Amino acid sequence: MIDFCLFGAGLIGSVHAANIVRHPKARLRYIVDPRPDAAQRIASLTGAQIVDTNTALADPEINAVLIASATKTHADLAIAAAAKGKAIFCEKPIDLDLGRTDQCLAAITQADVLFQIGFNRRFDPSFRALKQRLDKNEIGAIEQVIITSRDPEAETEEALAGGGGVFREMTIHDFDMARNLLGEEPVELFASGSCLVLPYYAKLGDYDTAMFILRTASGRQCHINNSVRAVYGYDQRIEVHGSNGMLQAGNRTPTSVEAFGPQAVSRDRPLYFFVERYAESYAAELDHFVECVISSRNPDVGAKDGRNAMILCEAALASAKSGRFEPVRF
């Protein structure tokens, strides 16, 4: 039985809490959150005890921590947990600053603790099946990857101001998927950002609409398109084109029922919210983490993956803010 402490009792924390509780080999012992009401809500549903950080990390019976708190706290909590020898599951990003990210990775390496980053989309059943078929060379040599990721609605201005921005909080998932599917590290990136949805994105120096082109050393290409407004639902699609064919993973819908009539053919709109769309992936990534802790093996997606995705975020910001139609090379 793996005993957990959960840091962060917000929306994503509640998703992780539910997955810990349902797992037969995991137990949620502690919750840490500065907001008593949020912590109590999860505690009342799970039976976990509300404690402070020092109490949780000092308990030798706690095997693992799950960090789902505010982004600015991730690195500090991971470093503190590593010093106490805890296995760490950390939501992305590790930190908004690459230097601080490197400090965190150094502490994890020195402590020799297990670390998994929360790139849940790698565990989506369809995306994972697509990757497995790529690895079996089903479509030959990979030539192009196309990733569509559009949110059904924008963040509030308050939430946007308190986070790391669209590239570091949203596109970072797509950059990780690009790395995973291309099979090679990108060496060149071009980004174009616009504010077409809400004016406060521009006020905060951010973008609500963006496109990215990545290229690897061998010439493989990836195109990513993002928007914070998709009026038809949560738009999450992947296409990979290769020398012998193409693979696609499309949107998920509430049902597979289609209506055929004299005027049109219709079906359900895509699932609207990320919690619904990626429910299976959040459960699967937690299952993977627990099994890694039990078997003392490294997770499929670790700290280096978090760092490499952040490098692409920084390159994208530099390219978009330059205002020049020139790629960033690294």
Tab-separated table of C-alpha atoms in Angstrom:
chain	number	residue	atom	x	y	z
A	1	MET	CA	0.000	0.000	0.000
A	2	ILE	CA	1.411	3.368	-1.082
A	3	ASP	CA	0.517	6.185	1.316
A	4	PHE	CA	0.101	9.583	-0.347
A	5	CYS	CA	0.094	13.211	0.657
A	6	LEU	CA	-1.757	15.467	-1.787
A	7	PHE	CA	-0.608	19.059	-2.133
A	8	GLY	CA	-3.358	21.173	-3.677
A	9	ALA	CA	-7.104	20.752	-3.259
A	10	GLY	CA	-8.260	22.543	-6.402
A	11	LEU	CA	-9.901	21.026	-9.461
A	12	ILE	CA	-6.954	18.945	-10.639
A	13	GLY	CA	-6.167	17.997	-7.047
A	14	SER	CA	-9.678	16.622	-6.656
A	15	VAL	CA	-9.227	14.546	-9.823
A	16	HIS	CA	-6.016	13.040	-8.471
A	17	ALA	CA	-7.542	12.493	-5.034
A	18	ALA	CA	-10.360	10.449	-6.542
A	19	ASN	CA	-7.889	8.330	-8.504
A	20	ILE	CA	-5.761	7.670	-5.422
A	21	VAL	CA	-8.813	6.615	-3.422
A	22	ARG	CA	-10.088	4.211	-6.090
A	23	HIS	CA	-6.663	2.541	-6.491
A	24	PRO	CA	-6.409	-0.751	-4.560
A	25	LYS	CA	-2.727	-0.223	-3.793
A	26	ALA	CA	-2.872	3.454	-2.794
A	27	ARG	CA	-4.197	5.398	0.169
A	28	LEU	CA	-4.656	9.153	0.589
A	29	ARG	CA	-3.443	9.966	4.083
A	30	TYR	CA	-2.910	13.738	4.054
A	31	ILE	CA	-4.087	16.865	2.258
A	32	VAL	CA	-2.146	20.131	2.335
A	33	ASP	CA	-3.758	23.315	1.057
A	34	PRO	CA	-3.777	26.882	2.450
A	35	ARG	CA	-7.514	27.124	1.694
A	36	PRO	CA	-9.367	25.348	4.525
A	37	ASP	CA	-12.645	25.033	2.630
A	38	ALA	CA	-11.011	23.397	-0.400
A	39	ALA	CA	-9.020	21.012	1.774
A	40	GLN	CA	-12.057	20.095	3.836
A	41	ARG	CA	-14.110	19.351	0.741
A	42	ILE	CA	-11.668	16.650	-0.374
A	43	ALA	CA	-11.043	15.447	3.170
A	44	SER	CA	-14.759	14.859	3.719
A	45	LEU	CA	-14.934	12.765	0.543
A	46	THR	CA	-11.767	10.742	1.094
A	47	GLY	CA	-11.231	10.495	4.830
A	48	ALA	CA	-7.789	12.068	4.516
A	49	GLN	CA	-6.391	14.274	7.280
A	50	ILE	CA	-5.653	17.978	6.726
A	51	VAL	CA	-2.115	18.835	7.854
A	52	ASP	CA	0.673	21.288	7.094
A	53	THR	CA	3.661	20.654	4.819
A	54	ASN	CA	6.164	19.904	7.577
A	55	THR	CA	3.886	17.378	9.272
A	56	ALA	CA	3.217	15.551	6.019
A	57	LEU	CA	6.837	15.343	4.906
A	58	ALA	CA	8.087	14.365	8.362
A	59	ASP	CA	5.864	11.290	8.474
A	60	PRO	CA	8.006	8.264	7.518
A	61	GLU	CA	4.890	6.316	6.513
A	62	ILE	CA	4.222	8.678	3.604
A	63	ASN	CA	5.739	6.993	0.551
A	64	ALA	CA	4.734	9.490	-2.112
A	65	VAL	CA	3.578	13.039	-2.663
A	66	LEU	CA	1.310	14.289	-5.403
A	67	ILE	CA	1.912	17.967	-6.143
A	68	ALA	CA	-1.157	19.617	-7.666
A	69	SER	CA	-0.866	22.986	-5.973
A	70	ALA	CA	-0.239	26.391	-7.572
A	71	THR	CA	2.540	26.325	-10.176
A	72	LYS	CA	4.774	28.659	-8.170
A	73	THR	CA	4.933	26.071	-5.349
A	74	HIS	CA	5.867	23.016	-7.438
A	75	ALA	CA	9.653	23.268	-7.311
A	76	ASP	CA	9.852	24.109	-3.594
A	77	LEU	CA	7.588	21.210	-2.661
A	78	ALA	CA	9.426	18.778	-4.933
A	79	ILE	CA	12.789	19.765	-3.465
A	80	ALA	CA	11.466	19.401	0.092
A	81	ALA	CA	9.882	16.027	-0.692
A	82	ALA	CA	13.064	14.773	-2.347
A	83	ALA	CA	15.058	15.690	0.759
A	84	LYS	CA	12.730	13.413	2.751
A	85	GLY	CA	13.085	10.550	0.269
A	86	LYS	CA	9.511	10.655	-1.033
A	87	ALA	CA	8.493	9.512	-4.498
A	88	ILE	CA	7.133	12.528	-6.380
A	89	PHE	CA	4.310	12.997	-8.854
A	90	CYS	CA	4.284	16.640	-9.942
A	91	GLU	CA	1.820	18.433	-12.155
A	92	LYS	CA	3.339	20.419	-14.994
A	93	PRO	CA	5.225	22.684	-15.183
A	94	ILE	CA	7.946	21.988	-12.646
A	95	ASP	CA	8.567	25.729	-12.509
A	96	LEU	CA	8.101	28.742	-14.763
A	97	ASP	CA	11.828	29.499	-14.590
A	98	LEU	CA	14.231	27.118	-16.309
A	99	GLY	CA	17.005	27.824	-13.791
A	100	ARG	CA	14.735	26.938	-10.912
A	101	THR	CA	13.643	23.839	-12.819
A	102	ASP	CA	17.278	22.767	-13.053
A	103	GLN	CA	17.731	23.282	-9.297
A	104	CYS	CA	14.752	21.043	-8.693
A	105	LEU	CA	16.075	18.357	-11.043
A	106	ALA	CA	19.462	18.480	-9.317
A	107	ALA	CA	17.805	17.922	-5.928
A	108	ILE	CA	15.804	14.987	-7.292
A	109	THR	CA	18.926	13.440	-8.799
A	110	GLN	CA	20.959	13.920	-5.633
A	111	ALA	CA	18.228	12.348	-3.492
A	112	ASP	CA	17.763	9.525	-6.024
A	113	VAL	CA	13.978	9.601	-5.724
A	114	LEU	CA	11.383	8.598	-8.286
A	115	PHE	CA	9.803	11.516	-10.157
A	116	GLN	CA	6.910	11.569	-12.635
A	117	ILE	CA	5.687	14.707	-14.392
A	118	GLY	CA	1.971	15.113	-15.065
A	119	PHE	CA	1.890	14.887	-18.853
A	120	ASN	CA	-1.353	12.942	-18.758
A	121	ARG	CA	-1.996	13.017	-22.507
A	122	ARG	CA	0.694	10.388	-23.027
A	123	PHE	CA	-1.647	8.043	-21.137
A	124	ASP	CA	-4.768	8.791	-23.167
A	125	PRO	CA	-5.859	5.418	-24.624
A	126	SER	CA	-6.151	6.687	-28.205
A	127	PHE	CA	-2.963	8.739	-28.165
A	128	ARG	CA	-1.066	5.881	-26.514
A	129	ALA	CA	-2.352	3.399	-29.115
A	130	LEU	CA	-1.300	5.778	-31.884
A	131	LYS	CA	2.200	6.009	-30.395
A	132	GLN	CA	2.452	2.218	-30.086
A	133	ARG	CA	1.509	1.798	-33.734
A	134	LEU	CA	4.114	4.373	-34.726
A	135	ASP	CA	6.713	2.422	-32.779
A	136	LYS	CA	5.739	-0.695	-34.732
A	137	ASN	CA	6.559	1.206	-37.945
A	138	GLU	CA	2.997	0.851	-39.194
A	139	ILE	CA	3.183	3.991	-41.345
A	140	GLY	CA	6.907	3.908	-42.077
A	141	ALA	CA	9.172	6.866	-41.484
A	142	ILE	CA	7.497	9.752	-39.649
A	143	GLU	CA	7.362	12.916	-41.744
A	144	GLN	CA	4.738	15.203	-40.211
A	145	VAL	CA	2.872	15.500	-36.903
A	146	ILE	CA	-0.186	17.753	-36.642
A	147	ILE	CA	-1.596	18.558	-33.197
A	148	THR	CA	-4.836	20.487	-32.669
A	149	SER	CA	-5.522	21.659	-29.118
A	150	ARG	CA	-8.325	24.169	-28.586
A	151	ASP	CA	-10.072	24.900	-25.309
A	152	PRO	CA	-13.846	25.371	-25.266
A	153	GLU	CA	-13.547	28.634	-23.331
A	154	ALA	CA	-10.913	31.000	-22.018
A	155	GLU	CA	-9.561	31.264	-18.506
A	156	THR	CA	-10.733	34.152	-16.387
A	157	GLU	CA	-8.456	37.180	-16.291
A	158	GLU	CA	-7.661	36.443	-12.643
A	159	ALA	CA	-6.640	32.856	-13.379
A	160	LEU	CA	-4.548	33.898	-16.367
A	161	ALA	CA	-2.741	36.567	-14.357
A	162	GLY	CA	-1.924	34.078	-11.611
A	163	GLY	CA	-0.556	31.367	-13.899
A	164	GLY	CA	2.302	30.924	-16.305
A	165	GLY	CA	0.519	31.916	-19.496
A	166	VAL	CA	-0.906	29.936	-22.388
A	167	PHE	CA	2.386	28.575	-23.737
A	168	ARG	CA	3.672	27.334	-20.353
A	169	GLU	CA	0.342	26.058	-19.038
A	170	MET	CA	-1.498	24.865	-22.163
A	171	THR	CA	0.909	24.404	-25.062
A	172	ILE	CA	3.427	22.605	-22.844
A	173	HIS	CA	1.225	19.492	-23.183
A	174	ASP	CA	1.389	19.772	-26.978
A	175	PHE	CA	5.147	20.264	-26.946
A	176	ASP	CA	5.498	17.085	-24.908
A	177	MET	CA	3.270	15.183	-27.326
A	178	ALA	CA	5.289	16.561	-30.256
A	179	ARG	CA	8.535	15.296	-28.718
A	180	ASN	CA	6.954	11.942	-27.955
A	181	LEU	CA	5.510	11.401	-31.431
A	182	LEU	CA	8.321	12.838	-33.537
A	183	GLY	CA	10.781	10.415	-31.987
A	184	GLU	CA	13.497	13.082	-32.247
A	185	GLU	CA	14.173	16.284	-30.365
A	186	PRO	CA	13.162	19.482	-32.193
A	187	VAL	CA	16.078	21.756	-33.074
A	188	GLU	CA	14.078	24.620	-34.565
A	189	LEU	CA	10.796	26.299	-33.610
A	190	PHE	CA	8.704	29.125	-35.036
A	191	ALA	CA	5.739	30.557	-33.134
A	192	SER	CA	3.073	33.074	-34.055
A	193	GLY	CA	0.692	34.422	-31.431
A	194	SER	CA	-2.389	36.626	-31.700
A	195	CYS	CA	-5.112	38.028	-29.455
A	196	LEU	CA	-8.406	37.356	-31.225
A	197	VAL	CA	-10.675	36.194	-28.407
A	198	LEU	CA	-10.438	38.432	-25.333
A	199	PRO	CA	-8.562	41.742	-24.827
A	200	TYR	CA	-7.157	40.854	-21.405
A	201	TYR	CA	-4.795	38.332	-22.990
A	202	ALA	CA	-3.073	41.220	-24.770
A	203	LYS	CA	-3.169	43.339	-21.596
A	204	LEU	CA	-1.300	40.574	-19.765
A	205	GLY	CA	1.215	40.140	-22.594
A	206	ASP	CA	-0.162	36.756	-23.567
A	207	TYR	CA	-1.830	35.150	-26.588
A	208	ASP	CA	-5.197	33.446	-26.953
A	209	THR	CA	-4.540	32.097	-30.455
A	210	ALA	CA	-1.258	30.557	-31.609
A	211	MET	CA	0.450	28.362	-34.178
A	212	PHE	CA	3.805	26.627	-33.965
A	213	ILE	CA	6.101	24.891	-36.430
A	214	LEU	CA	8.809	22.551	-35.104
A	215	ARG	CA	11.538	20.773	-37.047
A	216	THR	CA	13.987	18.047	-36.008
A	217	ALA	CA	17.544	17.653	-37.250
A	218	SER	CA	16.466	15.015	-39.784
A	219	GLY	CA	13.733	17.310	-41.139
A	220	ARG	CA	10.662	15.838	-39.448
A	221	GLN	CA	8.008	18.510	-38.967
A	222	CYS	CA	5.310	19.252	-36.437
A	223	HIS	CA	2.500	21.808	-36.606
A	224	ILE	CA	0.598	22.733	-33.443
A	225	ASN	CA	-2.423	25.014	-33.366
A	226	ASN	CA	-3.954	26.409	-30.173
A	227	SER	CA	-6.977	28.517	-29.348
A	228	VAL	CA	-8.778	29.266	-26.105
A	229	ARG	CA	-12.112	29.373	-27.946
A	230	ALA	CA	-13.712	26.375	-29.612
A	231	VAL	CA	-17.471	26.915	-29.496
A	232	TYR	CA	-18.161	23.290	-30.424
A	233	GLY	CA	-16.281	21.692	-27.492
A	234	TYR	CA	-12.843	20.607	-26.356
A	235	ASP	CA	-10.956	20.038	-29.606
A	236	GLN	CA	-8.131	17.507	-29.173
A	237	ARG	CA	-6.854	15.792	-32.316
A	238	ILE	CA	-3.594	14.266	-33.531
A	239	GLU	CA	-2.502	13.244	-37.014
A	240	VAL	CA	0.801	11.648	-37.980
A	241	HIS	CA	1.778	11.314	-41.629
A	242	GLY	CA	4.466	8.837	-42.633
A	243	SER	CA	6.112	7.374	-45.714
A	244	ASN	CA	3.605	4.477	-45.805
A	245	GLY	CA	0.407	6.073	-44.537
A	246	MET	CA	-1.247	8.128	-41.824
A	247	LEU	CA	-2.609	7.667	-38.313
A	248	GLN	CA	-5.264	9.867	-36.708
A	249	ALA	CA	-6.717	10.126	-33.221
A	250	GLY	CA	-9.889	12.196	-33.155
A	251	ASN	CA	-12.114	13.898	-30.628
A	252	ARG	CA	-14.069	12.004	-28.003
A	253	THR	CA	-17.850	12.433	-27.887
A	254	PRO	CA	-20.416	11.574	-25.193
A	255	THR	CA	-21.913	8.860	-27.407
A	256	SER	CA	-21.135	7.319	-30.800
A	257	VAL	CA	-24.693	7.767	-32.069
A	258	GLU	CA	-25.016	9.476	-35.455
A	259	ALA	CA	-28.232	10.780	-37.032
A	260	PHE	CA	-28.756	10.480	-40.799
A	261	GLY	CA	-31.470	12.571	-42.446
A	262	PRO	CA	-32.338	14.100	-45.813
A	263	GLN	CA	-30.661	17.414	-44.962
A	264	ALA	CA	-27.615	16.399	-42.937
A	265	VAL	CA	-25.716	13.810	-40.968
A	266	SER	CA	-25.037	14.764	-37.357
A	267	ARG	CA	-23.330	13.448	-34.259
A	268	ASP	CA	-22.541	14.620	-30.732
A	269	ARG	CA	-20.197	17.521	-30.183
A	270	PRO	CA	-16.825	16.735	-28.564
A	271	LEU	CA	-16.713	16.381	-24.805
A	272	TYR	CA	-16.655	19.889	-23.379
A	273	PHE	CA	-14.306	19.836	-20.395
A	274	PHE	CA	-10.773	18.483	-19.970
A	275	VAL	CA	-11.728	16.543	-16.840
A	276	GLU	CA	-14.226	14.529	-18.887
A	277	ARG	CA	-12.096	14.255	-22.037
A	278	TYR	CA	-8.989	13.041	-20.249
A	279	ALA	CA	-10.560	11.146	-17.329
A	280	GLU	CA	-9.038	7.844	-18.467
A	281	SER	CA	-5.597	9.377	-18.907
A	282	TYR	CA	-5.559	10.850	-15.391
A	283	ALA	CA	-6.452	7.457	-13.963
A	284	ALA	CA	-3.866	5.682	-16.119
A	285	GLU	CA	-1.014	8.041	-15.211
A	286	LEU	CA	-1.718	7.520	-11.504
A	287	ASP	CA	-1.820	3.741	-12.033
A	288	HIS	CA	1.556	3.975	-13.784
A	289	PHE	CA	3.054	6.026	-10.954
A	290	VAL	CA	1.877	3.610	-8.263
A	291	GLU	CA	3.281	0.639	-10.143
A	292	CYS	CA	6.595	2.440	-10.604
A	293	VAL	CA	6.803	3.183	-6.873
A	294	ILE	CA	5.999	-0.429	-5.997
A	295	SER	CA	8.482	-1.866	-8.506
A	296	SER	CA	11.139	0.857	-8.014
A	297	ARG	CA	11.398	1.602	-11.729
A	298	ASN	CA	11.578	4.918	-13.528
A	299	PRO	CA	8.309	6.312	-14.939
A	300	ASP	CA	7.802	6.566	-18.685
A	301	VAL	CA	7.655	10.367	-18.392
A	302	GLY	CA	10.061	11.987	-15.969
A	303	ALA	CA	11.759	15.184	-14.908
A	304	LYS	CA	13.825	15.493	-18.085
A	305	ASP	CA	10.640	15.436	-20.144
A	306	GLY	CA	9.298	18.316	-18.078
A	307	ARG	CA	12.492	20.285	-18.630
A	308	ASN	CA	12.649	19.628	-22.375
A	309	ALA	CA	9.039	20.715	-22.848
A	310	MET	CA	9.776	23.921	-20.933
A	311	ILE	CA	12.725	24.639	-23.240
A	312	LEU	CA	10.270	24.550	-26.138
A	313	CYS	CA	7.913	26.888	-24.250
A	314	GLU	CA	10.708	29.411	-23.782
A	315	ALA	CA	11.737	29.150	-27.432
A	316	ALA	CA	8.124	29.651	-28.500
A	317	LEU	CA	7.765	32.761	-26.357
A	318	ALA	CA	10.993	34.184	-27.748
A	319	SER	CA	9.868	33.518	-31.322
A	320	ALA	CA	6.354	34.926	-30.863
A	321	LYS	CA	7.497	38.057	-29.041
A	322	SER	CA	10.264	38.788	-31.564
A	323	GLY	CA	7.685	39.739	-34.180
A	324	ARG	CA	9.952	38.314	-36.859
A	325	PHE	CA	9.100	35.402	-39.117
A	326	GLU	CA	12.267	33.625	-38.091
A	327	PRO	CA	12.629	30.353	-36.160
A	328	VAL	CA	14.475	29.968	-32.896
A	329	ARG	CA	17.243	27.392	-33.143
A	330	PHE	CA	18.587	25.476	-30.179
